[in-house]
Amino acid sequence: MANSSITFHFNHFRVSTNSFLSQYEPLLLLITPIFSLFIAHSIRSFFNVFRDKGFKATIITFILNFIKLIPGVKSYIQAEKQKVVDQMQSGGKSKREGWLTELPSTGLGKTVLEKMKEEKRNDPVWQGKCSGTVYIGGSESDGHFFVINEACSMFAHTNPLHLDVFRSVAHFEAEVVAMTAALLGSKEHSSGGQICGNMTSGGTESILLAVKTSRDYMKSKKGITRPEMIIPESAHSAYDKAAQYFNIKLWRVPVNKNFQAEAKAIRRHINKNTIMIVGSAPGFPHGIIDPIEELGHLASSYGICLHVDLCLGGFVLPFARELGYPIPPFDFSVKGVTSISVDVHKYGLAPKGTSIVLYRNHEIRKHQFVAVTEWSGGLYVSPTIAGSRPGGLIAGAWAAMISLGKEGYLKNTKEIMEASKKIQKGVEEIPELFVVGRPDMTIVAFGSDVLDIFEVNDIMSSKGWHLNALQRPNSLHICVTLQHVPVVEDFLSELKESVKTVKENPGPIKGGLAPIYGAAGKMPDRGTVQELLVEYMDGTC
């Protein structure tokens, strides 16, 4: 009886539906659901972009994508984009002419060293002229350079992957990590007494590992499977790389008027999927320390991770604080800090390719490691992204720290902090320029309200100076190292001359990059800017 009733109602529904649809053309009935799916997909795409980029960026993206559908527009944009890429690569391709593309039939033996010296002589003069880049003072052939070069050479063949063979390198790494941790609060009662870490190839790898570890730790602790992290817009681009590599949703939030991370803005983005927030001490663009204590309180109250980027400040701030500079809390003595990245190859004066990632305890760090048991090659476990690692660099870092000691780092810090303050004062005395924010350390960023600061940069480049171009606001910065201590007055003198030149003759110089920097800063479609950078990189490596 029940089955008959169901059959009756189904047949009635079928007849009614067919009768209703019979008034429409079959083609329309076929197209309508397909069109509906297209509309639904478009709406979904819109909201996905809206969630990722916000309202303004979403509208701009959709408008520009629509414009690109107009015949001829896409090809025009591509042609203009190629012109910019060609200008950015100007001269690069010609310099590659004559480069080897296969092995020589006969090797050069020891004479290869002479060829390498010849190649090196063709490099631009960098001594005292580069922002950051080389942090060690003096000549490449003696002093501290000689010490770390000898240490690297002595252990160039070693690999800490083989702990049972190269025990000395394992010993060096453990001591470098422990000594660095001691500088950053491991001896303080508030740190918990379990600070641990590993050496890496640089600040980017240290940050990548901290992000990956935080992701996996929060998954085990809270079951988060759609991870998100929140960073200030002044945070290093390595976090963008980590977000892409590890499939993490990234929120960049504006900094406050002092160019520091804004705790309130970060709090607004915290949700059930948030795994970590980030602070810098100092931030790379402007040399300003974020409010680490505020961020630590925020992380603690929500039970999430806080990573502090000390890549620049790790071997300056502890000593600057001891010298009496007003340095706010920034390390593991702050409750809520779960990990720290610090580069030994910057102000630690170690050879390039040496950094450290530290964690508050072993429970967190265990999520950094990768262990493999289902491999025919045997059991495998690795602490960092790299498997084999250059033991010579680890030995060089140990040699740098042991040879300098606390006294050496205090002396160096005093010199570079004083040089930084002189440069800051000198920039402030140039009427056309202003210093961005209030630098806490050894970076001085400066811009202009009356000149194109990127044109100033081009003039400085023509004089041999290599500064960093920044945006938001458009500005330049110099990261002061021991190389700059003897040339502070030269830098300020040539900066004044460059400002005067641009003021008297505004407009880009031939071959300069000011137009590109300026256009990139104003371009609303950041996707196009990304494409430009990718195509530039693809043509240079």
Coordinates of C-alpha atoms in Angstrom, one line a residue:
M1 CA 0.0 0.0 0.0
A2 CA 2.8 2.4 0.9
N3 CA 4.7 1.5 -2.2
S4 CA 1.7 2.2 -4.4
S5 CA 1.3 5.6 -2.8
I6 CA 4.9 6.5 -3.4
T7 CA 4.6 5.3 -7.0
F8 CA 1.5 7.4 -7.5
H9 CA 3.1 10.5 -6.1
F10 CA 6.3 10.0 -8.1
N11 CA 4.3 9.6 -11.4
H12 CA 2.3 12.6 -10.6
F13 CA 5.5 14.6 -10.0
R14 CA 7.0 13.3 -13.2
V15 CA 4.0 14.2 -15.3
S16 CA 3.7 17.7 -13.8
T17 CA 7.4 18.4 -14.2
N18 CA 7.5 17.2 -17.8
S19 CA 4.4 19.3 -18.6
F20 CA 6.0 22.4 -17.0
L21 CA 9.3 21.9 -18.9
S22 CA 7.7 21.2 -22.2
Q23 CA 7.1 24.9 -22.8
Y24 CA 10.9 25.5 -22.9
E25 CA 13.3 24.7 -25.8
P26 CA 15.5 21.6 -25.1
L27 CA 18.7 23.6 -25.9
L28 CA 17.8 26.1 -23.1
L29 CA 17.2 23.3 -20.7
L30 CA 20.6 21.9 -21.5
I31 CA 22.4 25.3 -21.3
T32 CA 20.7 26.6 -18.1
P33 CA 22.4 24.1 -15.6
I34 CA 25.8 24.6 -17.2
F35 CA 25.4 28.4 -17.0
S36 CA 24.3 28.1 -13.4
L37 CA 27.4 26.0 -12.6
F38 CA 29.5 28.7 -14.2
I39 CA 27.9 31.5 -12.2
A40 CA 28.3 29.4 -9.0
H41 CA 31.9 28.8 -9.8
S42 CA 32.5 32.5 -10.5
I43 CA 30.8 33.5 -7.2
R44 CA 32.9 30.9 -5.3
S45 CA 36.1 32.2 -7.0
F46 CA 35.2 35.8 -6.0
F47 CA 34.7 34.9 -2.4
N48 CA 37.9 32.8 -2.3
V49 CA 39.9 35.8 -3.6
F50 CA 37.9 38.1 -1.3
R51 CA 38.9 35.9 1.7
D52 CA 42.5 35.9 0.6
K53 CA 43.1 39.4 -0.6
G54 CA 40.3 41.6 0.9
F55 CA 37.6 43.7 -0.8
K56 CA 39.8 46.3 -2.6
A57 CA 42.3 43.9 -4.1
T58 CA 39.5 41.5 -5.1
I59 CA 37.6 44.2 -7.0
I60 CA 40.8 45.3 -8.7
T61 CA 41.7 41.8 -9.7
F62 CA 38.3 41.1 -11.2
I63 CA 38.2 44.4 -13.1
L64 CA 41.7 43.8 -14.6
N65 CA 40.9 40.2 -15.5
F66 CA 37.8 41.4 -17.3
I67 CA 39.8 44.1 -19.1
K68 CA 42.3 41.5 -20.2
L69 CA 39.5 39.7 -22.0
I70 CA 39.2 42.6 -24.5
P71 CA 40.8 41.6 -27.8
G72 CA 44.4 43.0 -28.1
V73 CA 44.6 44.2 -24.5
K74 CA 46.3 41.0 -23.1
S75 CA 48.9 41.0 -25.9
Y76 CA 49.6 44.7 -25.3
I77 CA 50.1 44.2 -21.6
Q78 CA 52.4 41.3 -22.3
A79 CA 54.5 43.4 -24.7
E80 CA 54.8 46.2 -22.2
K81 CA 55.7 43.8 -19.4
Q82 CA 58.4 42.4 -21.6
K83 CA 59.9 45.9 -22.1
V84 CA 60.1 46.3 -18.3
V85 CA 61.7 42.9 -17.9
D86 CA 64.2 43.7 -20.6
Q87 CA 65.1 46.9 -18.9
M88 CA 65.6 45.2 -15.6
Q89 CA 67.8 42.6 -17.2
S90 CA 69.7 45.3 -19.2
G91 CA 73.2 44.0 -20.0
G92 CA 72.6 40.8 -18.1
K93 CA 72.3 38.5 -21.1
S94 CA 75.4 40.0 -22.8
K95 CA 77.4 39.3 -19.7
R96 CA 76.6 35.6 -20.0
E97 CA 78.2 35.3 -23.4
G98 CA 81.2 33.1 -23.3
W99 CA 80.1 31.3 -20.1
L100 CA 80.8 27.5 -20.1
T101 CA 77.9 25.3 -21.0
E102 CA 79.7 22.0 -20.7
L103 CA 82.8 20.5 -19.0
P104 CA 86.2 21.5 -20.5
S105 CA 87.8 18.5 -22.3
T106 CA 90.9 19.0 -20.2
G107 CA 90.9 20.2 -16.6
L108 CA 92.9 23.2 -15.5
G109 CA 94.2 21.6 -12.3
K110 CA 95.5 24.0 -9.7
T111 CA 95.7 26.8 -12.3
V112 CA 91.9 27.0 -11.9
L113 CA 92.6 29.1 -8.8
E114 CA 94.3 31.8 -10.9
K115 CA 91.2 31.8 -13.2
M116 CA 89.0 32.3 -10.2
K117 CA 91.1 35.2 -8.9
E118 CA 90.8 36.8 -12.3
E119 CA 87.0 36.4 -12.2
K120 CA 86.9 37.9 -8.7
R121 CA 88.9 40.9 -9.8
N122 CA 86.0 41.8 -12.2
D123 CA 83.5 42.0 -9.4
P124 CA 82.3 45.5 -8.5
V125 CA 84.1 47.2 -5.6
W126 CA 82.0 46.5 -2.5
Q127 CA 84.2 47.4 0.4
G128 CA 82.3 49.9 2.5
K129 CA 79.7 50.5 -0.3
C130 CA 77.1 47.8 0.3
S131 CA 74.1 47.9 2.6
G132 CA 74.5 44.9 4.7
T133 CA 76.0 42.1 2.5
V134 CA 79.4 41.9 4.1
Y135 CA 79.4 42.4 7.8
I136 CA 83.1 41.7 8.6
G137 CA 85.4 44.7 8.6
G138 CA 88.9 45.0 7.2
S139 CA 90.6 43.2 4.3
E140 CA 89.6 39.8 2.9
S141 CA 93.1 38.5 3.3
D142 CA 93.8 39.0 7.0
G143 CA 92.2 39.5 10.4
H144 CA 88.9 38.0 11.0
F145 CA 88.4 37.0 7.4
F146 CA 91.6 34.9 7.6
V147 CA 90.4 33.1 10.7
I148 CA 87.0 32.0 9.3
N149 CA 88.5 31.2 5.9
E150 CA 91.0 28.9 7.5
A151 CA 88.4 27.2 9.7
C152 CA 86.1 26.6 6.6
S153 CA 89.0 25.2 4.6
M154 CA 90.1 22.9 7.4
F155 CA 86.6 21.3 7.6
A156 CA 85.4 21.8 4.0
H157 CA 85.1 18.0 3.5
T158 CA 83.0 17.3 6.5
N159 CA 79.3 16.6 6.8
P160 CA 77.4 16.6 10.1
L161 CA 74.9 14.1 8.6
H162 CA 77.6 11.5 9.5
L163 CA 77.7 12.2 13.2
D164 CA 79.7 9.1 14.0
V165 CA 82.5 10.2 11.7
F166 CA 82.7 14.0 12.1
R167 CA 82.2 14.3 15.8
S168 CA 84.1 17.6 15.9
V169 CA 81.6 19.3 13.7
A170 CA 78.7 18.0 15.8
H171 CA 80.5 19.4 18.8
F172 CA 80.9 22.8 17.1
E173 CA 77.3 23.0 16.1
A174 CA 76.1 22.1 19.6
E175 CA 78.2 24.9 21.1
V176 CA 77.2 27.5 18.5
V177 CA 73.6 26.8 19.3
A178 CA 74.1 26.8 23.1
M179 CA 76.2 30.0 23.1
T180 CA 73.6 31.8 20.9
A181 CA 70.7 30.6 23.1
A182 CA 72.5 32.0 26.1
L183 CA 72.6 35.4 24.4
L184 CA 68.8 35.2 23.8
G185 CA 67.6 34.3 27.3
S186 CA 68.2 30.6 27.8
K187 CA 69.8 31.3 31.2
E188 CA 66.8 33.3 32.4
H189 CA 64.4 31.5 34.7
S190 CA 61.4 32.6 32.6
S191 CA 62.7 30.8 29.5
G192 CA 62.0 27.4 31.1
G193 CA 65.5 26.0 30.8
Q194 CA 64.9 23.9 27.7
I195 CA 65.9 26.2 24.8
C196 CA 67.2 24.0 21.9
G197 CA 67.8 24.4 18.2
N198 CA 69.9 23.7 15.1
M199 CA 72.1 25.4 12.6
T200 CA 70.7 26.2 9.1
S201 CA 71.9 27.6 5.8
G202 CA 70.5 31.1 6.5
G203 CA 67.7 33.2 7.8
T204 CA 65.2 32.0 5.2
E205 CA 65.7 28.3 6.2
S206 CA 65.5 29.2 9.9
I207 CA 62.2 31.0 9.3
L208 CA 60.9 28.1 7.0
L209 CA 61.7 25.6 9.7
A210 CA 60.1 27.7 12.4
V211 CA 56.9 28.0 10.4
K212 CA 56.8 24.3 9.4
T213 CA 57.4 23.3 13.0
S214 CA 54.7 25.7 14.4
R215 CA 52.3 24.3 11.8
D216 CA 52.9 20.7 12.8
Y217 CA 53.0 21.5 16.5
M218 CA 49.7 23.3 16.4
K219 CA 48.2 20.4 14.4
S220 CA 49.1 17.9 17.1
K221 CA 48.1 20.3 19.9
K222 CA 44.8 21.7 18.5
G223 CA 44.1 19.6 15.5
I224 CA 44.4 22.5 13.1
T225 CA 44.3 21.2 9.5
R226 CA 43.8 24.5 7.6
P227 CA 46.6 26.6 9.1
E228 CA 46.8 30.4 9.0
M229 CA 49.6 32.8 10.2
I230 CA 49.5 36.5 10.8
I231 CA 52.4 38.8 10.2
P232 CA 53.0 42.6 10.0
E233 CA 53.6 43.9 6.5
S234 CA 57.2 44.8 7.7
A235 CA 58.0 41.1 8.3
H236 CA 60.5 39.4 6.0
S237 CA 59.4 37.9 2.6
A238 CA 60.6 34.5 3.9
Y239 CA 57.2 34.1 5.5
D240 CA 55.5 34.4 2.1
K241 CA 57.8 31.7 0.8
A242 CA 57.0 29.5 3.8
A243 CA 53.2 30.0 3.3
Q244 CA 53.6 28.9 -0.4
Y245 CA 55.8 25.9 0.5
F246 CA 53.7 24.6 3.4
N247 CA 50.2 25.5 2.2
I248 CA 49.5 28.0 5.0
K249 CA 47.1 31.0 4.6
L250 CA 49.0 34.2 5.2
W251 CA 47.6 37.4 6.6
R252 CA 49.8 40.5 6.3
V253 CA 48.4 43.3 8.4
P254 CA 49.4 47.0 8.4
V255 CA 52.0 48.4 10.8
N256 CA 51.2 51.3 13.1
K257 CA 52.4 54.9 12.6
N258 CA 55.7 54.0 14.2
F259 CA 56.2 51.2 11.6
Q260 CA 55.8 48.5 14.3
A261 CA 53.5 45.5 14.4
E262 CA 50.1 46.5 15.6
A263 CA 48.8 44.0 18.2
K264 CA 45.2 45.1 17.8
A265 CA 45.3 44.6 14.1
I266 CA 46.8 41.2 14.5
R267 CA 44.2 40.2 17.1
R268 CA 41.4 41.0 14.6
H269 CA 42.7 38.2 12.3
I270 CA 43.1 35.5 14.9
N271 CA 40.7 32.6 14.5
K272 CA 40.4 28.9 15.2
N273 CA 42.9 28.1 12.3
T274 CA 45.6 30.5 13.5
I275 CA 48.8 28.7 14.3
M276 CA 51.3 31.6 14.8
I277 CA 52.0 35.3 14.8
V278 CA 55.3 37.0 14.0
G279 CA 57.4 39.8 15.4
S280 CA 60.8 41.2 14.3
A281 CA 63.7 42.5 16.3
P282 CA 64.3 44.5 14.3
G283 CA 62.3 44.5 11.0
F284 CA 64.5 44.4 7.9
P285 CA 63.0 47.5 6.2
H286 CA 63.3 50.1 8.9
G287 CA 65.4 48.7 11.8
I288 CA 62.5 49.0 14.2
I289 CA 61.8 46.5 17.0
D290 CA 58.2 45.2 17.2
P291 CA 56.4 45.2 20.6
I292 CA 57.5 41.6 21.4
E293 CA 56.0 41.7 24.9
E294 CA 52.5 42.6 23.5
L295 CA 52.7 39.9 20.9
G296 CA 53.9 37.4 23.5
H297 CA 50.8 38.2 25.7
L298 CA 48.6 37.9 22.6
A299 CA 50.1 34.5 21.7
S300 CA 49.9 33.2 25.2
S301 CA 46.2 34.2 25.7
Y302 CA 45.2 32.4 22.4
G303 CA 47.5 29.5 22.9
I304 CA 49.3 29.9 19.6
C305 CA 53.0 30.2 18.6
L306 CA 55.0 33.4 18.4
H307 CA 58.1 33.5 16.2
V308 CA 60.6 36.3 16.7
D309 CA 62.8 37.2 13.7
L310 CA 66.2 38.1 15.2
C311 CA 68.1 37.3 12.0
L312 CA 69.5 40.9 12.0
G313 CA 69.4 41.7 15.7
G314 CA 70.5 38.5 17.4
F315 CA 74.2 39.4 17.6
V316 CA 73.6 43.1 18.2
L317 CA 70.7 43.7 20.6
P318 CA 72.1 41.7 23.6
F319 CA 75.3 43.6 23.4
A320 CA 73.6 47.0 22.7
R321 CA 71.5 46.4 25.8
E322 CA 74.6 45.7 27.9
L323 CA 76.2 48.9 26.5
G324 CA 73.2 50.9 27.8
Y325 CA 71.1 51.4 24.7
P326 CA 67.3 51.4 25.4
I327 CA 66.5 48.0 24.0
P328 CA 63.0 46.6 24.8
P329 CA 62.5 42.9 25.6
F330 CA 62.8 40.7 22.5
D331 CA 64.0 37.1 23.4
F332 CA 62.9 34.0 25.3
S333 CA 62.6 35.9 28.5
V334 CA 59.3 37.1 27.1
K335 CA 56.4 34.8 27.8
G336 CA 54.8 33.5 24.7
V337 CA 57.9 33.4 22.4
T338 CA 58.1 29.9 21.1
S339 CA 60.8 30.2 18.4
I340 CA 63.6 32.5 17.3
S341 CA 65.7 32.8 14.1
V342 CA 69.1 34.4 14.3
D343 CA 71.8 34.7 11.6
V344 CA 75.4 34.1 12.7
H345 CA 76.6 35.1 9.2
K346 CA 75.4 38.7 9.7
Y347 CA 76.6 40.5 12.9
G348 CA 77.9 37.2 14.3
L349 CA 80.6 37.7 11.6
A350 CA 80.5 34.0 10.6
P351 CA 80.9 32.7 7.0
K352 CA 77.9 33.1 4.7
G353 CA 75.4 30.3 5.0
T354 CA 75.1 30.0 8.8
S355 CA 72.0 30.7 10.8
I356 CA 70.2 29.2 13.8
V357 CA 66.6 28.4 14.6
L358 CA 65.8 28.1 18.3
Y359 CA 62.7 26.7 20.2
R360 CA 61.5 27.2 23.7
N361 CA 61.5 23.4 24.4
H362 CA 62.1 20.0 22.9
E363 CA 58.4 19.2 22.6
I364 CA 58.1 22.0 19.9
R365 CA 61.4 21.2 18.2
K366 CA 60.5 17.5 17.6
H367 CA 58.0 18.7 15.0
Q368 CA 60.9 20.1 13.0
F369 CA 62.5 16.7 12.3
V370 CA 61.7 14.4 9.5
A371 CA 62.0 10.6 10.1
V372 CA 61.6 8.0 7.4
T373 CA 61.2 4.3 8.1
E374 CA 59.7 2.9 4.9
W375 CA 62.8 3.3 2.7
S376 CA 65.0 0.5 1.3
G377 CA 68.0 2.7 2.1
G378 CA 67.5 2.1 5.8
L379 CA 66.2 4.3 8.6
Y380 CA 66.6 8.1 8.0
V381 CA 66.1 11.1 10.2
S382 CA 67.1 14.7 9.4
P383 CA 66.9 17.8 11.6
T384 CA 66.8 20.5 8.9
I385 CA 65.7 21.0 5.3
A386 CA 69.1 20.0 4.0
G387 CA 70.3 16.4 4.5
S388 CA 74.0 16.9 3.9
R389 CA 75.3 20.1 5.3
P390 CA 78.7 21.9 4.9
G391 CA 80.7 21.2 8.1
G392 CA 83.2 23.9 7.0
L393 CA 80.6 26.6 7.5
I394 CA 79.6 25.2 10.9
A395 CA 83.3 25.2 11.9
G396 CA 83.6 28.7 10.6
A397 CA 80.7 29.9 12.7
W398 CA 82.3 28.3 15.8
A399 CA 85.6 29.9 15.0
A400 CA 84.0 33.3 14.6
M401 CA 82.3 33.2 17.9
I402 CA 85.2 31.8 19.9
S403 CA 87.8 34.1 18.3
L404 CA 85.7 37.3 19.0
G405 CA 84.3 36.4 22.4
K406 CA 81.9 38.7 24.3
E407 CA 84.5 41.5 24.4
G408 CA 84.9 41.4 20.7
Y409 CA 81.2 41.6 20.1
L410 CA 80.7 44.4 22.5
K411 CA 83.5 46.4 20.8
N412 CA 81.9 45.8 17.3
T413 CA 78.4 46.7 18.5
K414 CA 79.7 49.9 20.0
E415 CA 81.3 50.9 16.7
I416 CA 78.3 50.1 14.4
M417 CA 75.7 51.6 16.7
E418 CA 77.7 54.8 16.9
A419 CA 78.1 54.8 13.1
S420 CA 74.4 54.2 12.7
K421 CA 73.5 57.2 14.9
K422 CA 75.9 59.4 12.9
I423 CA 74.3 58.4 9.7
Q424 CA 70.8 58.9 11.1
K425 CA 71.8 62.4 12.3
G426 CA 73.4 63.2 9.0
V427 CA 70.3 62.2 7.0
E428 CA 68.1 64.2 9.3
E429 CA 70.2 67.3 8.5
I430 CA 69.5 67.0 4.8
P431 CA 66.3 69.1 4.4
E432 CA 64.9 67.1 1.4
L433 CA 65.0 63.8 3.3
F434 CA 63.3 62.3 6.4
V435 CA 64.2 59.2 8.4
V436 CA 61.5 56.6 8.5
G437 CA 60.4 56.0 12.0
R438 CA 62.8 55.8 14.9
P439 CA 65.5 53.1 14.2
D440 CA 66.4 50.9 17.2
M441 CA 69.5 49.4 15.7
T442 CA 71.8 49.5 12.7
I443 CA 69.4 50.2 9.9
V444 CA 68.6 53.7 8.8
A445 CA 65.7 54.1 6.3
F446 CA 65.0 57.4 4.6
G447 CA 62.6 58.8 2.1
S448 CA 61.6 62.2 0.6
D449 CA 58.4 64.2 0.2
V450 CA 59.9 66.5 -2.4
L451 CA 62.1 64.2 -4.5
D452 CA 61.9 60.8 -6.2
I453 CA 63.9 58.8 -3.7
F454 CA 64.5 56.1 -6.3
E455 CA 66.2 58.6 -8.6
V456 CA 68.5 59.4 -5.6
N457 CA 69.2 55.7 -5.4
D458 CA 70.2 55.6 -9.1
I459 CA 72.7 58.5 -8.6
M460 CA 74.1 56.7 -5.5
S461 CA 74.4 53.5 -7.5
S462 CA 76.4 55.4 -10.2
K463 CA 78.8 56.4 -7.4
G464 CA 79.2 52.7 -6.4
W465 CA 76.8 52.5 -3.4
H466 CA 74.5 49.6 -3.2
L467 CA 71.4 50.5 -1.0
N468 CA 68.1 48.7 -0.5
A469 CA 65.0 50.2 -2.2
L470 CA 61.8 49.9 -0.1
Q471 CA 58.1 50.5 -0.5
R472 CA 55.3 51.6 1.9
P473 CA 56.6 54.3 2.0
N474 CA 59.0 54.6 -0.9
S475 CA 62.4 54.9 0.7
L476 CA 65.9 53.5 0.8
H477 CA 67.9 52.0 3.6
I478 CA 71.4 51.3 4.6
C479 CA 72.2 48.4 6.9
V480 CA 75.3 49.6 8.7
T481 CA 78.2 47.1 9.1
L482 CA 81.8 47.3 10.2
Q483 CA 82.6 48.0 6.6
H484 CA 80.9 51.4 6.9
V485 CA 82.5 52.6 10.2
P486 CA 85.5 54.3 8.3
V487 CA 83.3 55.7 5.5
V488 CA 80.4 57.4 7.3
E489 CA 81.4 60.9 6.2
D490 CA 81.9 59.7 2.6
F491 CA 78.5 58.2 2.5
L492 CA 76.8 61.3 3.9
S493 CA 78.7 63.6 1.5
E494 CA 77.8 61.6 -1.5
L495 CA 74.2 61.3 -0.4
K496 CA 74.0 65.1 -0.1
E497 CA 75.5 65.4 -3.6
S498 CA 73.0 62.9 -5.0
V499 CA 70.0 64.7 -3.5
K500 CA 71.3 68.0 -4.9
T501 CA 71.7 66.4 -8.3
V502 CA 68.1 65.1 -8.4
K503 CA 66.8 68.4 -7.0
E504 CA 68.5 70.4 -9.8
N505 CA 67.8 67.8 -12.5
P506 CA 64.8 65.8 -11.7
G507 CA 64.0 62.9 -14.0
P508 CA 65.3 59.3 -14.4
I509 CA 68.9 58.8 -15.5
K510 CA 69.6 56.5 -18.5
G511 CA 69.7 52.9 -17.4
G512 CA 68.4 53.7 -13.9
L513 CA 65.7 51.6 -12.3
A514 CA 63.8 54.5 -10.7
P515 CA 60.9 54.3 -13.2
I516 CA 60.5 50.6 -12.6
Y517 CA 60.5 51.0 -8.8
G518 CA 58.1 53.9 -9.0
A519 CA 55.7 52.1 -11.3
A520 CA 55.8 48.9 -9.3
G521 CA 54.9 50.9 -6.1
K522 CA 51.9 52.5 -7.8
M523 CA 50.6 49.5 -9.8
P524 CA 47.3 48.3 -8.2
D525 CA 47.6 44.8 -9.8
R526 CA 50.2 43.1 -7.6
G527 CA 49.8 39.9 -9.6
T528 CA 51.3 41.7 -12.6
V529 CA 54.2 42.9 -10.4
Q530 CA 54.7 39.3 -9.3
E531 CA 54.8 38.1 -12.9
L532 CA 57.4 40.8 -13.7
L533 CA 59.6 39.6 -10.9
V534 CA 59.3 35.9 -11.9
E535 CA 60.1 36.6 -15.5
Y536 CA 63.1 38.7 -14.5
M537 CA 64.4 35.9 -12.3
D538 CA 63.7 33.3 -15.0
G539 CA 66.0 35.2 -17.3
T540 CA 68.8 35.7 -14.9
C541 CA 69.4 32.3 -13.5

